[in-house]
Amino acid sequence: MAPDLLCVAAAALLLTGAPVHAQQQSTPAVPLVAVPTATGGTSVAPAPANRWTPQQLQQAFSAADADGNGQLSRAEAQRLVLLPRSFEDMDTNKDGVLTPDEYQGGARQ
């Protein structure tokens, strides 16, 4: 396409309101997680690259355990702020609930 014709085509697109998409380079976003605070609230922090501390895992598990029975139903597991793997993958004995050991084991893999 000739340079003059290219300019005319670009102007026509702008005048018609057609969207013009500039190519943008995207940088990968740093994943953030909500971390329980000592005061009962939550703060947002960068997720650790591949591991969480046992204390972070215990806090996340406790915060998700709404009924306090020491295990997580599927609905409670959806509240987890640190979910290293799918519920099905972590529920190793396939009983429909996650124990603290299953949850922490899933985070280590």
JSON list of C-alpha atoms in Angstrom, two decimals:
[
{"chain": "A", "resi": 1, "resn": "MET", "atom": "CA", "xyz": [0.00, 0.00, 0.00]},
{"chain": "A", "resi": 2, "resn": "ALA", "atom": "CA", "xyz": [1.39, 3.42, -0.90]},
{"chain": "A", "resi": 3, "resn": "PRO", "atom": "CA", "xyz": [2.29, 5.70, 2.04]},
{"chain": "A", "resi": 4, "resn": "ASP", "atom": "CA", "xyz": [-0.37, 8.31, 1.11]},
{"chain": "A", "resi": 5, "resn": "LEU", "atom": "CA", "xyz": [-3.03, 5.63, 0.80]},
{"chain": "A", "resi": 6, "resn": "LEU", "atom": "CA", "xyz": [-1.97, 4.20, 4.16]},
{"chain": "A", "resi": 7, "resn": "CYS", "atom": "CA", "xyz": [-2.42, 7.59, 5.82]},
{"chain": "A", "resi": 8, "resn": "VAL", "atom": "CA", "xyz": [-5.86, 7.98, 4.26]},
{"chain": "A", "resi": 9, "resn": "ALA", "atom": "CA", "xyz": [-6.88, 4.51, 5.47]},
{"chain": "A", "resi": 10, "resn": "ALA", "atom": "CA", "xyz": [-5.65, 5.25, 8.99]},
{"chain": "A", "resi": 11, "resn": "ALA", "atom": "CA", "xyz": [-7.51, 8.58, 9.05]},
{"chain": "A", "resi": 12, "resn": "ALA", "atom": "CA", "xyz": [-10.68, 6.88, 7.83]},
{"chain": "A", "resi": 13, "resn": "LEU", "atom": "CA", "xyz": [-10.47, 4.33, 10.65]},
{"chain": "A", "resi": 14, "resn": "LEU", "atom": "CA", "xyz": [-10.03, 7.08, 13.21]},
{"chain": "A", "resi": 15, "resn": "LEU", "atom": "CA", "xyz": [-12.94, 9.11, 11.84]},
{"chain": "A", "resi": 16, "resn": "THR", "atom": "CA", "xyz": [-15.30, 6.12, 11.79]},
{"chain": "A", "resi": 17, "resn": "GLY", "atom": "CA", "xyz": [-14.60, 5.32, 15.41]},
{"chain": "A", "resi": 18, "resn": "ALA", "atom": "CA", "xyz": [-13.18, 1.90, 14.64]},
{"chain": "A", "resi": 19, "resn": "PRO", "atom": "CA", "xyz": [-11.04, 0.73, 17.52]},
{"chain": "A", "resi": 20, "resn": "VAL", "atom": "CA", "xyz": [-7.33, 0.99, 16.98]},
{"chain": "A", "resi": 21, "resn": "HIS", "atom": "CA", "xyz": [-5.32, -1.44, 19.06]},
{"chain": "A", "resi": 22, "resn": "ALA", "atom": "CA", "xyz": [-1.78, -0.56, 19.92]},
{"chain": "A", "resi": 23, "resn": "GLN", "atom": "CA", "xyz": [0.49, -3.49, 20.57]},
{"chain": "A", "resi": 24, "resn": "GLN", "atom": "CA", "xyz": [1.42, -3.46, 24.23]},
{"chain": "A", "resi": 25, "resn": "GLN", "atom": "CA", "xyz": [3.99, -5.59, 25.90]},
{"chain": "A", "resi": 26, "resn": "SER", "atom": "CA", "xyz": [2.54, -7.17, 28.98]},
{"chain": "A", "resi": 27, "resn": "THR", "atom": "CA", "xyz": [4.58, -8.06, 31.98]},
{"chain": "A", "resi": 28, "resn": "PRO", "atom": "CA", "xyz": [3.46, -11.01, 34.02]},
{"chain": "A", "resi": 29, "resn": "ALA", "atom": "CA", "xyz": [1.51, -9.91, 37.06]},
{"chain": "A", "resi": 30, "resn": "VAL", "atom": "CA", "xyz": [2.83, -10.90, 40.44]},
{"chain": "A", "resi": 31, "resn": "PRO", "atom": "CA", "xyz": [0.18, -13.12, 42.05]},
{"chain": "A", "resi": 32, "resn": "LEU", "atom": "CA", "xyz": [-1.17, -11.70, 45.28]},
{"chain": "A", "resi": 33, "resn": "VAL", "atom": "CA", "xyz": [-2.79, -13.55, 48.15]},
{"chain": "A", "resi": 34, "resn": "ALA", "atom": "CA", "xyz": [-4.84, -12.38, 51.09]},
{"chain": "A", "resi": 35, "resn": "VAL", "atom": "CA", "xyz": [-3.03, -13.22, 54.28]},
{"chain": "A", "resi": 36, "resn": "PRO", "atom": "CA", "xyz": [-4.82, -13.26, 57.66]},
{"chain": "A", "resi": 37, "resn": "THR", "atom": "CA", "xyz": [-3.50, -10.68, 60.11]},
{"chain": "A", "resi": 38, "resn": "ALA", "atom": "CA", "xyz": [-3.18, -10.98, 63.87]},
{"chain": "A", "resi": 39, "resn": "THR", "atom": "CA", "xyz": [-6.08, -8.56, 64.32]},
{"chain": "A", "resi": 40, "resn": "GLY", "atom": "CA", "xyz": [-8.50, -10.75, 62.37]},
{"chain": "A", "resi": 41, "resn": "GLY", "atom": "CA", "xyz": [-8.35, -8.81, 59.12]},
{"chain": "A", "resi": 42, "resn": "THR", "atom": "CA", "xyz": [-6.44, -9.60, 56.00]},
{"chain": "A", "resi": 43, "resn": "SER", "atom": "CA", "xyz": [-3.63, -7.95, 54.12]},
{"chain": "A", "resi": 44, "resn": "VAL", "atom": "CA", "xyz": [-2.49, -8.50, 50.56]},
{"chain": "A", "resi": 45, "resn": "ALA", "atom": "CA", "xyz": [1.01, -9.82, 49.94]},
{"chain": "A", "resi": 46, "resn": "PRO", "atom": "CA", "xyz": [2.91, -11.31, 47.01]},
{"chain": "A", "resi": 47, "resn": "ALA", "atom": "CA", "xyz": [2.45, -15.06, 46.85]},
{"chain": "A", "resi": 48, "resn": "PRO", "atom": "CA", "xyz": [5.60, -17.04, 47.53]},
{"chain": "A", "resi": 49, "resn": "ALA", "atom": "CA", "xyz": [7.03, -18.48, 44.35]},
{"chain": "A", "resi": 50, "resn": "ASN", "atom": "CA", "xyz": [6.62, -22.19, 45.09]},
{"chain": "A", "resi": 51, "resn": "ARG", "atom": "CA", "xyz": [6.18, -22.64, 48.82]},
{"chain": "A", "resi": 52, "resn": "TRP", "atom": "CA", "xyz": [4.32, -21.29, 51.77]},
{"chain": "A", "resi": 53, "resn": "THR", "atom": "CA", "xyz": [5.45, -21.57, 55.35]},
{"chain": "A", "resi": 54, "resn": "PRO", "atom": "CA", "xyz": [3.68, -24.09, 57.58]},
{"chain": "A", "resi": 55, "resn": "GLN", "atom": "CA", "xyz": [2.33, -21.16, 59.60]},
{"chain": "A", "resi": 56, "resn": "GLN", "atom": "CA", "xyz": [0.81, -19.54, 56.48]},
{"chain": "A", "resi": 57, "resn": "LEU", "atom": "CA", "xyz": [-0.79, -22.85, 55.51]},
{"chain": "A", "resi": 58, "resn": "GLN", "atom": "CA", "xyz": [-2.20, -23.34, 59.02]},
{"chain": "A", "resi": 59, "resn": "GLN", "atom": "CA", "xyz": [-3.59, -19.79, 59.07]},
{"chain": "A", "resi": 60, "resn": "ALA", "atom": "CA", "xyz": [-5.19, -20.19, 55.65]},
{"chain": "A", "resi": 61, "resn": "PHE", "atom": "CA", "xyz": [-6.71, -23.55, 56.65]},
{"chain": "A", "resi": 62, "resn": "SER", "atom": "CA", "xyz": [-8.07, -22.15, 59.94]},
{"chain": "A", "resi": 63, "resn": "ALA", "atom": "CA", "xyz": [-9.51, -19.08, 58.23]},
{"chain": "A", "resi": 64, "resn": "ALA", "atom": "CA", "xyz": [-11.35, -21.29, 55.70]},
{"chain": "A", "resi": 65, "resn": "ASP", "atom": "CA", "xyz": [-12.67, -23.75, 58.34]},
{"chain": "A", "resi": 66, "resn": "ALA", "atom": "CA", "xyz": [-15.93, -21.90, 58.97]},
{"chain": "A", "resi": 67, "resn": "ASP", "atom": "CA", "xyz": [-17.47, -24.50, 61.30]},
{"chain": "A", "resi": 68, "resn": "GLY", "atom": "CA", "xyz": [-14.23, -25.16, 63.20]},
{"chain": "A", "resi": 69, "resn": "ASN", "atom": "CA", "xyz": [-14.39, -28.96, 62.84]},
{"chain": "A", "resi": 70, "resn": "GLY", "atom": "CA", "xyz": [-10.76, -29.27, 61.75]},
{"chain": "A", "resi": 71, "resn": "GLN", "atom": "CA", "xyz": [-11.47, -30.27, 58.16]},
{"chain": "A", "resi": 72, "resn": "LEU", "atom": "CA", "xyz": [-12.59, -28.43, 55.04]},
{"chain": "A", "resi": 73, "resn": "SER", "atom": "CA", "xyz": [-15.64, -29.27, 52.99]},
{"chain": "A", "resi": 74, "resn": "ARG", "atom": "CA", "xyz": [-15.55, -28.40, 49.29]},
{"chain": "A", "resi": 75, "resn": "ALA", "atom": "CA", "xyz": [-17.47, -25.17, 50.02]},
{"chain": "A", "resi": 76, "resn": "GLU", "atom": "CA", "xyz": [-15.03, -24.19, 52.77]},
{"chain": "A", "resi": 77, "resn": "ALA", "atom": "CA", "xyz": [-12.04, -25.02, 50.55]},
{"chain": "A", "resi": 78, "resn": "GLN", "atom": "CA", "xyz": [-13.28, -22.41, 48.09]},
{"chain": "A", "resi": 79, "resn": "ARG", "atom": "CA", "xyz": [-12.51, -19.82, 50.76]},
{"chain": "A", "resi": 80, "resn": "LEU", "atom": "CA", "xyz": [-8.82, -20.80, 50.91]},
{"chain": "A", "resi": 81, "resn": "VAL", "atom": "CA", "xyz": [-6.49, -17.91, 50.20]},
{"chain": "A", "resi": 82, "resn": "LEU", "atom": "CA", "xyz": [-3.64, -20.32, 49.49]},
{"chain": "A", "resi": 83, "resn": "LEU", "atom": "CA", "xyz": [-4.82, -23.09, 47.19]},
{"chain": "A", "resi": 84, "resn": "PRO", "atom": "CA", "xyz": [-1.77, -24.90, 45.86]},
{"chain": "A", "resi": 85, "resn": "ARG", "atom": "CA", "xyz": [-3.70, -27.58, 43.92]},
{"chain": "A", "resi": 86, "resn": "SER", "atom": "CA", "xyz": [-7.27, -28.53, 43.12]},
{"chain": "A", "resi": 87, "resn": "PHE", "atom": "CA", "xyz": [-9.55, -29.86, 45.84]},
{"chain": "A", "resi": 88, "resn": "GLU", "atom": "CA", "xyz": [-9.71, -33.25, 44.12]},
{"chain": "A", "resi": 89, "resn": "ASP", "atom": "CA", "xyz": [-5.93, -33.54, 43.94]},
{"chain": "A", "resi": 90, "resn": "MET", "atom": "CA", "xyz": [-5.46, -32.67, 47.60]},
{"chain": "A", "resi": 91, "resn": "ASP", "atom": "CA", "xyz": [-8.27, -34.96, 48.86]},
{"chain": "A", "resi": 92, "resn": "THR", "atom": "CA", "xyz": [-6.03, -38.01, 48.70]},
{"chain": "A", "resi": 93, "resn": "ASN", "atom": "CA", "xyz": [-8.44, -40.44, 50.41]},
{"chain": "A", "resi": 94, "resn": "LYS", "atom": "CA", "xyz": [-11.39, -39.14, 48.32]},
{"chain": "A", "resi": 95, "resn": "ASP", "atom": "CA", "xyz": [-13.71, -38.71, 51.30]},
{"chain": "A", "resi": 96, "resn": "GLY", "atom": "CA", "xyz": [-14.94, -35.26, 50.21]},
{"chain": "A", "resi": 97, "resn": "VAL", "atom": "CA", "xyz": [-13.11, -33.25, 52.90]},
{"chain": "A", "resi": 98, "resn": "LEU", "atom": "CA", "xyz": [-9.60, -31.94, 53.37]},
{"chain": "A", "resi": 99, "resn": "THR", "atom": "CA", "xyz": [-7.70, -32.59, 56.57]},
{"chain": "A", "resi": 100, "resn": "PRO", "atom": "CA", "xyz": [-4.82, -30.33, 57.57]},
{"chain": "A", "resi": 101, "resn": "ASP", "atom": "CA", "xyz": [-2.38, -33.10, 56.55]},
{"chain": "A", "resi": 102, "resn": "GLU", "atom": "CA", "xyz": [-3.94, -33.41, 53.09]},
{"chain": "A", "resi": 103, "resn": "TYR", "atom": "CA", "xyz": [-3.86, -29.64, 52.64]},
{"chain": "A", "resi": 104, "resn": "GLN", "atom": "CA", "xyz": [-0.25, -29.28, 53.74]},
{"chain": "A", "resi": 105, "resn": "GLY", "atom": "CA", "xyz": [0.75, -32.33, 51.68]},
{"chain": "A", "resi": 106, "resn": "GLY", "atom": "CA", "xyz": [-0.82, -30.74, 48.61]},
{"chain": "A", "resi": 107, "resn": "ALA", "atom": "CA", "xyz": [1.22, -27.58, 49.17]},
{"chain": "A", "resi": 108, "resn": "ARG", "atom": "CA", "xyz": [4.48, -29.54, 49.35]},
{"chain": "A", "resi": 109, "resn": "GLN", "atom": "CA", "xyz": [4.00, -31.23, 45.98]}
]
